[in-house]
Amino acid sequence: MKPPRFAYHAPRTLPELLETFNETADEAVVLAGGQSLLPMLNLRLAAPSHVIDLGRVPGLDSIASTNGSVEVGAMVTHYRMETDAVVAASVPLARRAAGYVGYRAIRNRGTVGGSVAHADPAAEWPIVLLALDGEVGLASVRGWRSIAAEDFFESVYTTAKRPDEIVTSLRLSTRCAHRWGFSEFQRRTGDFATVAVAVACAVEAGEICEARVAIAGVADRPMRCREAEAVLVGGSATAAADAAEAASDSVDPISDIHGSSAFRKRLVHAETLRAVRQAFSANEAGARDG
Amino acid sequence: MAEISLTVNGERTAAQVDPRTLLSDFLRDGLNLTGTHVGCEHGYCGACTVLVDGASARSCLMLAIQADARSVETVESLSVNGAGLHPIQQAFKDCHGLQCGFCTPGLLMSVVELAATNPDCGRDEIREHLSGNVCRCTGYHHIVDAVERALNGVPGRADDS
Amino acid sequence: MTADQAPRYFGARVSRRQDDRLLRGAGRYVADINPAGVLAAKFVRSHQAHASVTSIDIDAAGASEGVRTVFVGGDFADHEIRCVSSYAAFQESAQPILAVDRVRHVGEALAMVVAEDEYLAEDASELVVADLEPLPAAVDIDAALDVGCAPLHPGWRHNAFVRRQVKTYGFDDASSSAPHRVSIELHNGRHSGIPMENRACVAEHDPGTGQFRLHTTTQIPHLVRAGLSWALGVPESLIQVIAPDVGGGFGVKAQLYREEVACCLAARQLGRPVKWVEDRREHFVAAHHSREHRHKVTGYFDDEGTILALEADIAVDMGAYSVFPWTATMDGGMAMGILPGPYRIREYSVASTSVCTNKTPYGAYRGVARPAACFSIERLMDQIARHLGVDRVEIRNRNLLTGGDYPWRSPSGLVYDSGSLIESLEAVVDLADLEGLLKCQADARAAGRLVGVGLAVFTEQTAHTTQEFKQRGVPIVFGYETAKVRLDASGTAVVSASIHDHGQGLETTLAQIAADRLGLALEQVRVTYGDTEQVAYGAGTFASRSAVLAGGAVTKAADAVADTLREVAAHILEAAPEDMVVESGRVSVAGSPSRFIETSELCRLIYQRPERLPEGVEPHLEASRTYDAHPGTGAYTNAAHLASVEIDPLTGKTRVLSYAVVEDCGPMINPTIVEGQIFGGVAQGIGTALFEEFLYDEAGQPLSTTFADYLVPVMSDIPDFRVAHLQTPSPHTIGGLKGMGEGGAIAPGAVIASAVEDALSHLGAVIVDRLPLTPERVLGYIDAANSSGASA
């Protein structure tokens, strides 16, 4: 379990990075925190000719709160998301989700950008992005663009990112950060989610005016569950059971050794119920402070 | 091959490495620091945990070249032969927090980090925080004793001979 | 034997001798060993469960950078590993070192690349192209035994290594006249010990002397030497096996493996040391599996719940080959023997089939068959209790052996020497506060939560030797262990033993024994092990034997050396040898403590001033002794476990809330180490109960080949433990010692299953009959309980 041979590049500036990637893109992978890439290299599930390390490129690790959103650099680690004051104040759902990613040593090195680019359908960040109406910022030698999270994730490990593009940032909207919940079924602490559910709601005049429910672990990509969202808009605390039922009914999950399709439907029910209850319960940290 | 220059256990070190060389292999084979153990090479077991710039990292999930210009600390940094054990090591010894010793170095490095960042843990929190370090011998109970003792100076369960 | 010394270290919670070096990262494991010129080996393994090997193209691999050579099956065709049972009708299987014309499981080695380093060896291994013609795979017990399934080995009649059957004379009468019967079928998932250190070995061959030296991750250096001698065709005198620090074994490292033979052959052929370090993915498919039992069990009992007869049909999925030194009969035989467990069962009928399948071969894992046997008999006791509406503790009390029953000859012929079963059950009920747990359960139920309590009682056969292994039909009878004790001219001692310490703390406990016998301080005793050059022979560390057998051998050898000290001291002090007292670093005259000589001075005189010795005494302070705990049927430890669990009703996820153990392993050399062994065993047993399973698909493809898919318990999965001890000495062993290394791992499957069933008992009747209890399975039991409750 040793990595195959590759050429290593450690660009020192963003333009240099984009140039290098442009030249090698078809045969290159980007090394961010490496917590997904290194296992794949060690298991020889990936054999790139070039590895381009983002670790020396400045400016990719900032967290900034702007009007109505939080912008997170691609190289921000899971652990920083767990501990950052801006994240805690503006998008506490993201802080909660960060704590579910792997173990401390993984969270110290793994990055949000790496996770999103990797697009594992059981990962936490993609559903946080969906729940918080997020966008993914992409850069290439051709310029910069951003894609709504809903259009970004296409399939297992597959995104709308073009081959020469690099994920440089995430934007999380605070519009739906008023009431939130995050619940995940892990077999053991730190395991990948079998199923995870993120719920985020916008509140106006004490009423839920917008609800977003995103589910990991049930399809080839993270998915929103509009049936559950419809139940929540204008709904009260009793809506949790209905939303859970709607969510469970709406999914047609995959089966694997961690759970059959039928089992995953049960988990969707359970975790949606819990996430929505969190969102409705001030005591369970589901409501944003203030 | 590429030239890297880093600090390992407080000493400046320069070496030529193949970019694909894992940090774990570089430490073990390149620097003969065999206290860092390799148990799975896919990030689950925690035996290879070291500190990079003070933060725990799986040395099997890092290329040596990524450690260029960084500071790496391994279990060998905790105490020197002939001198006393580090208080965390001593707590593990006092509480029988190890058996075969294979997971121990990685676990100790995780505890060093825990002591620095979350020193007020109770037993349940210790278990949550250290769940990324698998031990197959001890059943964890004595490890939790040792960590509790190291963090809080809790008496008891020590050698009463 | 001297009874005049008061033990100073025996029974004390001294901290361990090896801890300083292990804590400093200064342990020396096989992967840390790099002789000059060492080459790296990488095995190319089959991705097919069953296939004919049509061709293997190694040209590209051989031309790859840094490659010295690539071996295939034909290169080692003169060598194989065989392990033949003496049981009648046993069907033999030969493990080729590298597959020749057939592969029989995913992970079987097809080729061996030897290169300048591991990276280059792995690069080249990807270039080996094996052309395999798939054959139908027998992937479970029923498929393999089906009459339509072709035998997996040449010359075989069917796919059972062996079938055995035993029935007591009175069984038919007792079973046919019993007023009640309960039958259950129980399934144990395939899993294994999964030590944190993977396997590794470094083979060296000296062309001048013809000597092999193999550093390897083994629990059984002398048996590996014996097996290598047979496989290599080389006398044992030319083979040195060294097991340095070993990162956990649990039975997985108590076999001779093909990779060890391959590395020796490669080192001889290439004239350079060859090192192989297994990676974790290989470990999951090539290191031996264990535990996969299916038991059909029927209990016959009277109105009071007294068991009148027991019937069992055992099948074990042994995988593709019979392994050295156990044969493919070990688990089936052990289960047959121990299944009646701690109960007063006189009539017994049992059949056992050891099945050959296209899976990784099956070897030892902590507890060997006893977890499955305990699961069966304890699940049966719970069903009998429920059938009669009797409390689970009460039903056990009615059937457990009591003090007056010992020595008890079980219906399978085991002789239980002593025990404290009822006392241990009573004690664990107190220790765990069963009453309090039941109150919590009632409160939890009122709140809609699922909380249950489970318990189990068992006997652990330990330190069984000649008599037992003779009956097991194994080619080498593991009858004894050896220890050598030497005092040097400084007055410090070196104890060498044939057992191995890979976590059990024997480096410390054997020193405790020797220090007491020689009247030395613990720091003056150094214990070495794991080197076949140090003591003549022995079996190694497995089957809860090391403290008893090595402890006994150390006692005998140390006493022999102490006798020499007495004899010379008596001469110097002008007293009688029988009046000499060896303690506290001196040898003195009994009753006259001022007449003494320092032990260190005495040792110096013996080696350096031979003129001071009495006539006929050699200047020699070394003794080697073996110990076989007569009569060789084992010293029986017993224990009772009691746990509580909570189940998430929505997801089926089960959490162990509390776990208590009362164990009686006789006198304890070091209670802290005993407790560490118990806790470690229980945690592995919780893995058995809730997490661990090697899953395969219908084609025989393993699905659990990383730590993401094979789940071992992590720290947050395991509760704090409560433990208490009883100490009933064995009448058979030196010091009354009993073994206990495996015990912790035996009961948790039964205990957790009992607790899960209890948690659902108010919903409806369901029998928890399959391990591990994954959330999905538990949800299935919840559904079944609900529907049984609804229809009741």
Short mmCIF file of N, CA and C in Angstrom, two decimals, chain A residues 1-5 41-45 103 185-189 191-192 256-263 266-267 269-271 273-274 277, chain C residues 42 65 118-120 122-123 126 279-281 648 650-651 653 690-691 695 703-704 707-712 714 716-717 774-776 779 783:
data_model
loop_
_atom_site.label_atom_id
_atom_site.label_comp_id
_atom_site.label_asym_id
_atom_site.label_seq_id
_atom_site.Cartn_x
_atom_site.Cartn_y
_atom_site.Cartn_z
N MET A 1 0.84 -1.20 0.00
CA MET A 1 0.00 0.00 0.00
C MET A 1 0.88 1.25 0.00
N LYS A 2 1.62 1.41 -1.09
CA LYS A 2 2.47 2.59 -1.26
C LYS A 2 1.99 3.32 -2.51
N PRO A 3 2.08 4.64 -2.51
CA PRO A 3 1.60 5.39 -3.67
C PRO A 3 2.40 5.03 -4.93
N PRO A 4 1.73 5.09 -6.09
CA PRO A 4 2.47 4.93 -7.34
C PRO A 4 3.32 6.18 -7.60
N ARG A 5 4.18 6.10 -8.57
CA ARG A 5 5.08 7.22 -8.85
C ARG A 5 4.32 8.33 -9.57
N LEU A 41 -4.32 6.84 -3.18
CA LEU A 41 -3.00 6.56 -3.74
C LEU A 41 -2.40 5.31 -3.10
N ASN A 42 -2.51 5.22 -1.78
CA ASN A 42 -1.92 4.06 -1.09
C ASN A 42 -2.59 2.77 -1.52
N LEU A 43 -3.90 2.83 -1.74
CA LEU A 43 -4.62 1.64 -2.21
C LEU A 43 -4.48 1.47 -3.72
N ARG A 44 -3.80 2.40 -4.34
CA ARG A 44 -3.61 2.43 -5.80
C ARG A 44 -4.95 2.39 -6.54
N LEU A 45 -5.91 3.10 -5.96
CA LEU A 45 -7.18 3.31 -6.66
C LEU A 45 -7.05 4.53 -7.57
N TYR A 103 -11.65 11.79 12.32
CA TYR A 103 -11.07 11.96 13.65
C TYR A 103 -10.29 13.26 13.67
N PHE A 185 -25.95 9.18 11.00
CA PHE A 185 -25.79 7.82 11.50
C PHE A 185 -24.40 7.35 11.15
N GLN A 186 -23.57 7.22 12.19
CA GLN A 186 -22.23 6.64 12.05
C GLN A 186 -22.23 5.34 12.83
N ARG A 187 -21.65 4.30 12.26
CA ARG A 187 -21.52 3.08 13.05
C ARG A 187 -20.65 3.32 14.27
N ARG A 188 -19.51 3.99 14.04
CA ARG A 188 -18.60 4.30 15.13
C ARG A 188 -18.20 5.76 15.00
N THR A 189 -17.72 6.34 16.08
CA THR A 189 -17.24 7.71 16.03
C THR A 189 -16.23 7.85 14.90
N ASP A 191 -16.63 7.40 11.68
CA ASP A 191 -16.90 6.67 10.44
C ASP A 191 -17.59 7.58 9.43
N PHE A 192 -17.47 7.19 8.16
CA PHE A 192 -18.28 7.83 7.14
C PHE A 192 -19.74 7.65 7.52
N ASP A 256 -25.39 -1.42 0.27
CA ASP A 256 -24.01 -1.91 0.31
C ASP A 256 -23.81 -2.61 1.64
N ILE A 257 -22.56 -2.97 1.96
CA ILE A 257 -22.39 -3.79 3.16
C ILE A 257 -22.72 -3.02 4.44
N HIS A 258 -22.81 -1.70 4.35
CA HIS A 258 -23.16 -0.94 5.55
C HIS A 258 -24.66 -0.80 5.73
N GLY A 259 -25.41 -1.24 4.76
CA GLY A 259 -26.85 -1.19 4.94
C GLY A 259 -27.59 -1.39 3.64
N SER A 260 -28.69 -2.12 3.73
CA SER A 260 -29.52 -2.33 2.56
C SER A 260 -30.30 -1.05 2.27
N SER A 261 -30.94 -1.03 1.12
CA SER A 261 -31.77 0.10 0.74
C SER A 261 -32.88 0.32 1.79
N ALA A 262 -33.52 -0.77 2.20
CA ALA A 262 -34.62 -0.65 3.16
C ALA A 262 -34.12 -0.08 4.49
N PHE A 263 -32.93 -0.53 4.91
CA PHE A 263 -32.35 -0.03 6.16
C PHE A 263 -32.06 1.46 6.04
N ARG A 266 -34.96 3.59 6.55
CA ARG A 266 -35.26 3.75 7.99
C ARG A 266 -34.34 4.81 8.60
N LEU A 267 -33.07 4.76 8.18
CA LEU A 267 -32.12 5.75 8.72
C LEU A 267 -32.49 7.17 8.28
N HIS A 269 -35.39 8.24 7.77
CA HIS A 269 -36.49 8.63 8.65
C HIS A 269 -35.94 9.09 10.00
N ALA A 270 -35.09 8.28 10.58
CA ALA A 270 -34.57 8.56 11.93
C ALA A 270 -33.77 9.85 11.95
N GLU A 271 -32.88 10.00 11.01
CA GLU A 271 -31.98 11.16 11.06
C GLU A 271 -32.69 12.44 10.63
N LEU A 273 -35.86 13.00 11.27
CA LEU A 273 -36.62 13.31 12.47
C LEU A 273 -35.74 14.07 13.48
N ARG A 274 -34.54 13.57 13.68
CA ARG A 274 -33.65 14.18 14.68
C ARG A 274 -33.17 15.55 14.22
N ARG A 277 -36.06 17.96 14.53
CA ARG A 277 -36.31 18.27 15.94
C ARG A 277 -35.26 19.24 16.49
N LYS C 42 6.91 -8.49 -2.32
CA LYS C 42 5.49 -8.14 -2.44
C LYS C 42 4.78 -9.32 -3.12
N GLU C 65 11.73 -1.47 -12.81
CA GLU C 65 12.86 -0.88 -12.09
C GLU C 65 13.07 -1.51 -10.70
N GLU C 118 10.07 -1.50 -1.06
CA GLU C 118 8.65 -1.85 -1.10
C GLU C 118 7.90 -1.12 -2.21
N TYR C 119 8.29 0.13 -2.45
CA TYR C 119 7.60 0.90 -3.48
C TYR C 119 7.81 0.25 -4.85
N LEU C 120 9.07 -0.09 -5.11
CA LEU C 120 9.38 -0.69 -6.42
C LEU C 120 8.76 -2.09 -6.54
N GLU C 122 6.01 -3.06 -5.18
CA GLU C 122 4.57 -2.90 -5.43
C GLU C 122 4.33 -2.43 -6.87
N ASP C 123 5.18 -1.54 -7.38
CA ASP C 123 5.06 -1.13 -8.79
C ASP C 123 5.08 -2.37 -9.69
N GLU C 126 2.10 -4.87 -9.85
CA GLU C 126 0.94 -4.51 -10.67
C GLU C 126 1.12 -4.94 -12.12
N ASP C 279 0.64 -5.59 4.19
CA ASP C 279 -0.17 -4.39 4.33
C ASP C 279 -1.56 -4.80 4.83
N ARG C 280 -2.32 -3.79 5.26
CA ARG C 280 -3.58 -4.11 5.95
C ARG C 280 -4.57 -4.79 5.01
N ARG C 281 -4.55 -4.39 3.74
CA ARG C 281 -5.49 -5.02 2.82
C ARG C 281 -5.17 -6.50 2.66
N ASP C 648 -31.07 2.00 20.03
CA ASP C 648 -31.82 3.10 19.41
C ASP C 648 -32.99 2.47 18.64
N LEU C 650 -34.98 3.57 16.58
CA LEU C 650 -35.16 4.01 15.19
C LEU C 650 -34.12 3.42 14.25
N THR C 651 -32.93 3.17 14.76
CA THR C 651 -31.85 2.73 13.87
C THR C 651 -31.31 1.34 14.21
N LYS C 653 -29.13 0.74 16.39
CA LYS C 653 -27.75 0.83 16.89
C LYS C 653 -27.73 0.53 18.39
N LEU C 690 -21.01 -6.98 18.22
CA LEU C 690 -21.69 -5.85 17.56
C LEU C 690 -21.10 -5.43 16.22
N PHE C 691 -19.84 -5.71 15.96
CA PHE C 691 -19.19 -5.03 14.84
C PHE C 691 -18.55 -5.90 13.77
N LEU C 695 -17.39 -10.11 5.33
CA LEU C 695 -18.51 -10.44 4.44
C LEU C 695 -17.97 -10.82 3.06
N LEU C 703 -15.73 -8.58 0.96
CA LEU C 703 -16.25 -7.22 0.91
C LEU C 703 -15.71 -6.37 2.05
N SER C 704 -14.95 -6.98 2.93
CA SER C 704 -14.45 -6.25 4.10
C SER C 704 -12.93 -6.25 4.05
N PHE C 707 -10.30 -0.99 6.84
CA PHE C 707 -10.87 -0.65 8.14
C PHE C 707 -12.15 0.19 8.02
N ALA C 708 -12.48 0.63 6.79
CA ALA C 708 -13.76 1.31 6.62
C ALA C 708 -14.90 0.29 6.55
N ASP C 709 -14.55 -0.93 6.20
CA ASP C 709 -15.59 -1.95 5.99
C ASP C 709 -15.55 -3.06 7.02
N TYR C 710 -14.41 -3.29 7.62
CA TYR C 710 -14.30 -4.23 8.73
C TYR C 710 -14.15 -3.38 9.98
N LEU C 711 -15.14 -3.44 10.84
CA LEU C 711 -15.22 -2.48 11.94
C LEU C 711 -14.72 -3.08 13.24
N VAL C 712 -13.64 -2.52 13.75
CA VAL C 712 -13.19 -2.92 15.09
C VAL C 712 -13.68 -1.86 16.08
N VAL C 714 -13.89 1.06 18.56
CA VAL C 714 -13.02 2.17 18.92
C VAL C 714 -13.36 2.60 20.35
N SER C 716 -14.85 4.95 21.88
CA SER C 716 -16.20 5.37 22.31
C SER C 716 -17.21 4.23 22.23
N ASP C 717 -16.84 3.10 21.69
CA ASP C 717 -17.76 1.95 21.64
C ASP C 717 -17.70 1.09 22.89
N THR C 774 -25.49 -6.18 14.03
CA THR C 774 -25.41 -4.90 13.33
C THR C 774 -26.73 -4.17 13.52
N PRO C 775 -26.72 -2.86 13.37
CA PRO C 775 -27.98 -2.12 13.54
C PRO C 775 -29.09 -2.68 12.66
N GLU C 776 -28.74 -3.05 11.44
CA GLU C 776 -29.79 -3.55 10.55
C GLU C 776 -30.39 -4.86 11.08
N LEU C 779 -32.61 -4.00 14.03
CA LEU C 779 -33.91 -3.49 13.57
C LEU C 779 -34.82 -4.64 13.15
N ASP C 783 -38.45 -5.44 14.63
CA ASP C 783 -39.65 -5.66 13.81
C ASP C 783 -40.29 -7.00 14.15
#
